[in-house]
PDB file of C-alpha atoms in Angstrom:
ATOM      1  CA  MET V   1     -26.599  18.015 -37.215  1.00  0.00           C
ATOM      2  CA  THR V   2     -23.593  19.543 -39.205  1.00  0.00           C
ATOM      3  CA  SER V   3     -20.214  19.085 -37.703  1.00  0.00           C
ATOM      4  CA  ASP V   4     -19.173  22.786 -37.726  1.00  0.00           C
ATOM      5  CA  PHE V   5     -21.375  25.899 -36.697  1.00  0.00           C
ATOM      6  CA  GLU V   6     -20.128  29.278 -37.073  1.00  0.00           C
ATOM      7  CA  TYR V   7     -21.369  32.917 -35.328  1.00  0.00           C
ATOM      8  CA  ARG V   8     -19.257  36.125 -36.236  1.00  0.00           C
ATOM      9  CA  ALA V   9     -20.674  39.348 -34.981  1.00  0.00           C
ATOM     10  CA  ARG V  10     -18.939  43.035 -35.560  1.00  0.00           C
ATOM     11  CA  PRO V  11     -19.692  45.835 -33.581  1.00  0.00           C
ATOM     12  CA  GLY V  12     -21.055  48.957 -35.504  1.00  0.00           C
ATOM     13  CA  ASN V  13     -22.413  48.728 -39.085  1.00  0.00           C
ATOM     14  CA  LEU V  14     -20.228  47.853 -41.997  1.00  0.00           C
ATOM     15  CA  ALA V  15     -22.143  48.689 -44.745  1.00  0.00           C
ATOM     16  CA  LEU V  16     -22.637  52.359 -43.394  1.00  0.00           C
ATOM     17  CA  SER V  17     -18.849  52.663 -42.759  1.00  0.00           C
ATOM     18  CA  ALA V  18     -18.013  51.365 -46.274  1.00  0.00           C
ATOM     19  CA  THR V  19     -20.764  54.287 -47.454  1.00  0.00           C
ATOM     20  CA  ALA V  20     -18.649  56.938 -45.136  1.00  0.00           C
ATOM     21  CA  PHE V  21     -15.406  56.056 -46.636  1.00  0.00           C
ATOM     22  CA  GLY V  22     -16.927  55.944 -50.526  1.00  0.00           C
ATOM     23  CA  VAL V  23     -18.817  59.448 -50.170  1.00  0.00           C
ATOM     24  CA  LEU V  24     -15.522  60.612 -48.869  1.00  0.00           C
ATOM     25  CA  VAL V  25     -13.649  59.426 -51.450  1.00  0.00           C
ATOM     26  CA  LEU V  26     -15.903  61.045 -54.006  1.00  0.00           C
ATOM     27  CA  LEU V  27     -15.957  64.629 -52.022  1.00  0.00           C
ATOM     28  CA  THR V  28     -11.997  64.224 -52.239  1.00  0.00           C
ATOM     29  CA  ALA V  29     -11.769  63.658 -55.951  1.00  0.00           C
ATOM     30  CA  PHE V  30     -14.632  66.027 -56.327  1.00  0.00           C
ATOM     31  CA  LEU V  31     -12.992  68.845 -54.549  1.00  0.00           C
ATOM     32  CA  TRP V  32      -8.947  68.201 -55.413  1.00  0.00           C
ATOM     33  CA  GLN V  33      -9.382  70.458 -58.446  1.00  0.00           C
ATOM     34  CA  SER V  34     -10.904  73.269 -56.515  1.00  0.00           C
ATOM     35  CA  VAL V  35      -9.432  73.435 -53.286  1.00  0.00           C
ATOM     36  CA  PRO V  36      -6.849  71.152 -52.950  1.00  0.00           C
ATOM     37  CA  GLY V  37      -5.547  72.695 -49.554  1.00  0.00           C
ATOM     38  CA  LEU V  38      -8.639  71.630 -47.992  1.00  0.00           C
ATOM     39  CA  VAL V  39      -8.211  68.004 -49.382  1.00  0.00           C
ATOM     40  CA  LEU V  40      -4.888  67.860 -48.005  1.00  0.00           C
ATOM     41  CA  LEU V  41      -5.490  69.467 -44.788  1.00  0.00           C
ATOM     42  CA  LEU V  42      -9.089  67.964 -43.881  1.00  0.00           C
ATOM     43  CA  LEU V  43     -10.392  65.024 -46.227  1.00  0.00           C
ATOM     44  CA  ILE V  44      -6.830  62.750 -46.175  1.00  0.00           C
ATOM     45  CA  PRO V  45      -6.480  62.559 -42.352  1.00  0.00           C
ATOM     46  CA  ALA V  46     -10.651  61.472 -42.296  1.00  0.00           C
ATOM     47  CA  LEU V  47     -10.238  58.849 -45.107  1.00  0.00           C
ATOM     48  CA  CYS V  48      -7.565  57.634 -43.291  1.00  0.00           C
ATOM     49  CA  VAL V  49      -9.602  57.480 -39.995  1.00  0.00           C
ATOM     50  CA  CYS V  50     -11.839  56.030 -41.894  1.00  0.00           C
ATOM     51  CA  PHE V  51     -10.252  53.308 -43.186  1.00  0.00           C
ATOM     52  CA  TRP V  52      -8.480  52.462 -40.055  1.00  0.00           C
ATOM     53  CA  GLN V  53     -11.803  52.207 -38.164  1.00  0.00           C
ATOM     54  CA  ILE V  54     -12.668  49.911 -40.905  1.00  0.00           C
ATOM     55  CA  VAL V  55      -9.719  47.680 -40.759  1.00  0.00           C
ATOM     56  CA  VAL V  56      -9.424  47.440 -36.726  1.00  0.00           C
ATOM     57  CA  THR V  57     -12.748  46.902 -36.172  1.00  0.00           C
ATOM     58  CA  PRO V  58     -12.649  43.334 -34.208  1.00  0.00           C
ATOM     59  CA  VAL V  59     -14.838  40.266 -34.861  1.00  0.00           C
ATOM     60  CA  TYR V  60     -16.357  38.436 -32.203  1.00  0.00           C
ATOM     61  CA  GLY V  61     -18.009  35.061 -32.795  1.00  0.00           C
ATOM     62  CA  LEU V  62     -17.686  31.305 -32.320  1.00  0.00           C
ATOM     63  CA  HIS V  63     -16.526  28.718 -34.177  1.00  0.00           C
ATOM     64  CA  LEU V  64     -17.282  24.787 -33.296  1.00  0.00           C
ATOM     65  CA  SER V  65     -16.109  21.771 -34.395  1.00  0.00           C
ATOM     66  CA  PRO V  66     -15.979  18.159 -33.459  1.00  0.00           C
ATOM     67  CA  GLU V  67     -12.453  18.462 -32.397  1.00  0.00           C
ATOM     68  CA  CYS V  68     -11.982  22.195 -31.216  1.00  0.00           C
ATOM     69  CA  TRP V  69     -14.132  25.124 -30.062  1.00  0.00           C
ATOM     70  CA  HIS V  70     -12.427  28.466 -31.470  1.00  0.00           C
ATOM     71  CA  ILE V  71     -13.282  31.635 -30.021  1.00  0.00           C
ATOM     72  CA  PHE V  72     -13.411  34.928 -31.937  1.00  0.00           C
ATOM     73  CA  GLU V  73     -12.451  38.172 -29.198  1.00  0.00           C
ATOM     74  CA  GLY V  74     -10.853  40.787 -31.657  1.00  0.00           C
ATOM     75  CA  PRO V  75      -7.201  40.515 -31.035  1.00  0.00           C
ATOM     76  CA  ARG V  76      -7.260  37.551 -28.312  1.00  0.00           C
ATOM     77  CA  ASP V  77      -8.795  34.592 -30.758  1.00  0.00           C
ATOM     78  CA  ARG V  78      -8.681  31.182 -28.836  1.00  0.00           C
ATOM     79  CA  SER V  79      -8.885  27.623 -29.660  1.00  0.00           C
ATOM     80  CA  LEU V  80     -10.030  25.166 -26.821  1.00  0.00           C
ATOM     81  CA  PRO V  81      -9.785  21.803 -27.585  1.00  0.00           C
ATOM     82  CA  ALA V  82     -13.667  19.762 -27.130  1.00  0.00           C
ATOM     83  CA  ARG V  83     -12.362  17.037 -25.252  1.00  0.00           C
ATOM     84  CA  SER V  84     -11.430  19.205 -22.206  1.00  0.00           C
ATOM     85  CA  ILE V  85     -14.849  21.172 -21.939  1.00  0.00           C
ATOM     86  CA  ALA V  86     -16.316  20.185 -19.158  1.00  0.00           C
ATOM     87  CA  HIS V  87     -19.603  22.102 -19.555  1.00  0.00           C
ATOM     88  CA  LEU V  88     -21.220  25.566 -20.758  1.00  0.00           C
ATOM     89  CA  ARG V  89     -22.435  27.572 -18.375  1.00  0.00           C
ATOM     90  CA  VAL V  90     -24.992  29.994 -19.282  1.00  0.00           C
ATOM     91  CA  TYR V  91     -26.547  33.186 -17.180  1.00  0.00           C
ATOM     92  CA  ASP V  92     -29.911  34.174 -19.033  1.00  0.00           C
ATOM     93  CA  GLY V  93     -30.993  37.439 -17.000  1.00  0.00           C
ATOM     94  CA  ASP V  94     -31.305  41.093 -17.367  1.00  0.00           C
ATOM     95  CA  GLY V  95     -29.122  42.814 -19.914  1.00  0.00           C
ATOM     96  CA  PRO V  96     -26.806  40.685 -22.373  1.00  0.00           C
ATOM     97  CA  THR V  97     -26.646  36.543 -22.363  1.00  0.00           C
ATOM     98  CA  ARG V  98     -23.286  35.659 -20.225  1.00  0.00           C
ATOM     99  CA  CYS V  99     -21.977  32.126 -21.064  1.00  0.00           C
ATOM    100  CA  THR V 100     -18.859  30.900 -19.577  1.00  0.00           C
ATOM    101  CA  ILE V 101     -17.078  27.588 -20.791  1.00  0.00           C
ATOM    102  CA  VAL V 102     -15.404  25.408 -17.749  1.00  0.00           C
ATOM    103  CA  MET V 103     -12.602  23.436 -18.755  1.00  0.00           C
ATOM    104  CA  THR V 104     -12.135  19.935 -17.121  1.00  0.00           C
ATOM    105  CA  ASP V 105      -9.258  21.381 -14.863  1.00  0.00           C
ATOM    106  CA  GLY V 106     -11.306  24.315 -13.588  1.00  0.00           C
ATOM    107  CA  THR V 107     -10.669  27.107 -15.575  1.00  0.00           C
ATOM    108  CA  GLU V 108     -13.470  29.070 -16.678  1.00  0.00           C
ATOM    109  CA  VAL V 109     -13.360  31.138 -20.409  1.00  0.00           C
ATOM    110  CA  LYS V 110     -15.727  33.918 -20.234  1.00  0.00           C
ATOM    111  CA  LEU V 111     -17.107  34.689 -23.746  1.00  0.00           C
ATOM    112  CA  HIS V 112     -17.521  38.366 -25.181  1.00  0.00           C
ATOM    113  CA  HIS V 113     -21.348  39.214 -25.004  1.00  0.00           C
ATOM    114  CA  MET V 114     -20.944  39.827 -28.737  1.00  0.00           C
ATOM    115  CA  ALA V 115     -19.494  36.456 -29.478  1.00  0.00           C
ATOM    116  CA  VAL V 116     -22.384  34.440 -28.310  1.00  0.00           C
ATOM    117  CA  PRO V 117     -25.458  33.560 -30.551  1.00  0.00           C
ATOM    118  CA  ASP V 118     -28.694  33.882 -29.395  1.00  0.00           C
ATOM    119  CA  PRO V 119     -28.859  31.339 -26.008  1.00  0.00           C
ATOM    120  CA  THR V 120     -31.131  28.629 -27.139  1.00  0.00           C
ATOM    121  CA  VAL V 121     -29.023  28.294 -30.609  1.00  0.00           C
ATOM    122  CA  LEU V 122     -25.781  28.394 -28.441  1.00  0.00           C
ATOM    123  CA  ILE V 123     -27.755  25.452 -26.175  1.00  0.00           C
ATOM    124  CA  ARG V 124     -28.814  23.427 -28.972  1.00  0.00           C
ATOM    125  CA  GLU V 125     -25.048  23.469 -30.734  1.00  0.00           C
ATOM    126  CA  ALA V 126     -23.427  22.485 -27.367  1.00  0.00           C
ATOM    127  CA  THR V 127     -25.325  19.859 -26.378  1.00  0.00           C
ATOM    128  CA  ASN V 128     -25.272  18.326 -30.019  1.00  0.00           C
ATOM    129  CA  ARG V 129     -21.466  18.135 -29.561  1.00  0.00           C
ATOM    130  CA  GLY V 130     -22.215  16.679 -26.152  1.00  0.00           C
ATOM    131  CA  VAL V 131     -21.209  19.331 -23.795  1.00  0.00           C
ATOM    132  CA  PRO V 132     -23.702  19.480 -20.893  1.00  0.00           C
ATOM    133  CA  VAL V 133     -25.051  22.917 -20.425  1.00  0.00           C
ATOM    134  CA  ARG V 134     -25.738  24.554 -16.989  1.00  0.00           C
ATOM    135  CA  GLU V 135     -27.834  27.564 -15.612  1.00  0.00           C
ATOM    136  CA  GLY V 136     -25.820  29.887 -13.598  1.00  0.00           C
TER     137      GLY V 136
END
């Protein structure tokens, strides 16, 4: 077992977004000489929106270390001390797998469905770290 496990997922397709941005840049450079008004009116705002979408797209995932579990949920990243995790509850049914981390004080931390890897991988990594897994 390695001491750390990391899983990250990003909605959408980064390669497609970067390609669209590159095409817009080339189109802007090509059309600037002939119709700068069109470029200023349409393509510059389109470039800004495309760049903004690439930058603000959240990244979801988990980073499990022996001391702490980091949950990446876009703007709401959290860290949970591993010693205060009571168990992991996995709901594997129709649709995406839903997981909840239950703390020793009874609070429940629901994980975003994109932050969760394949259920068997998550169960293996949790049990390797001494966290019991329950089916909910």
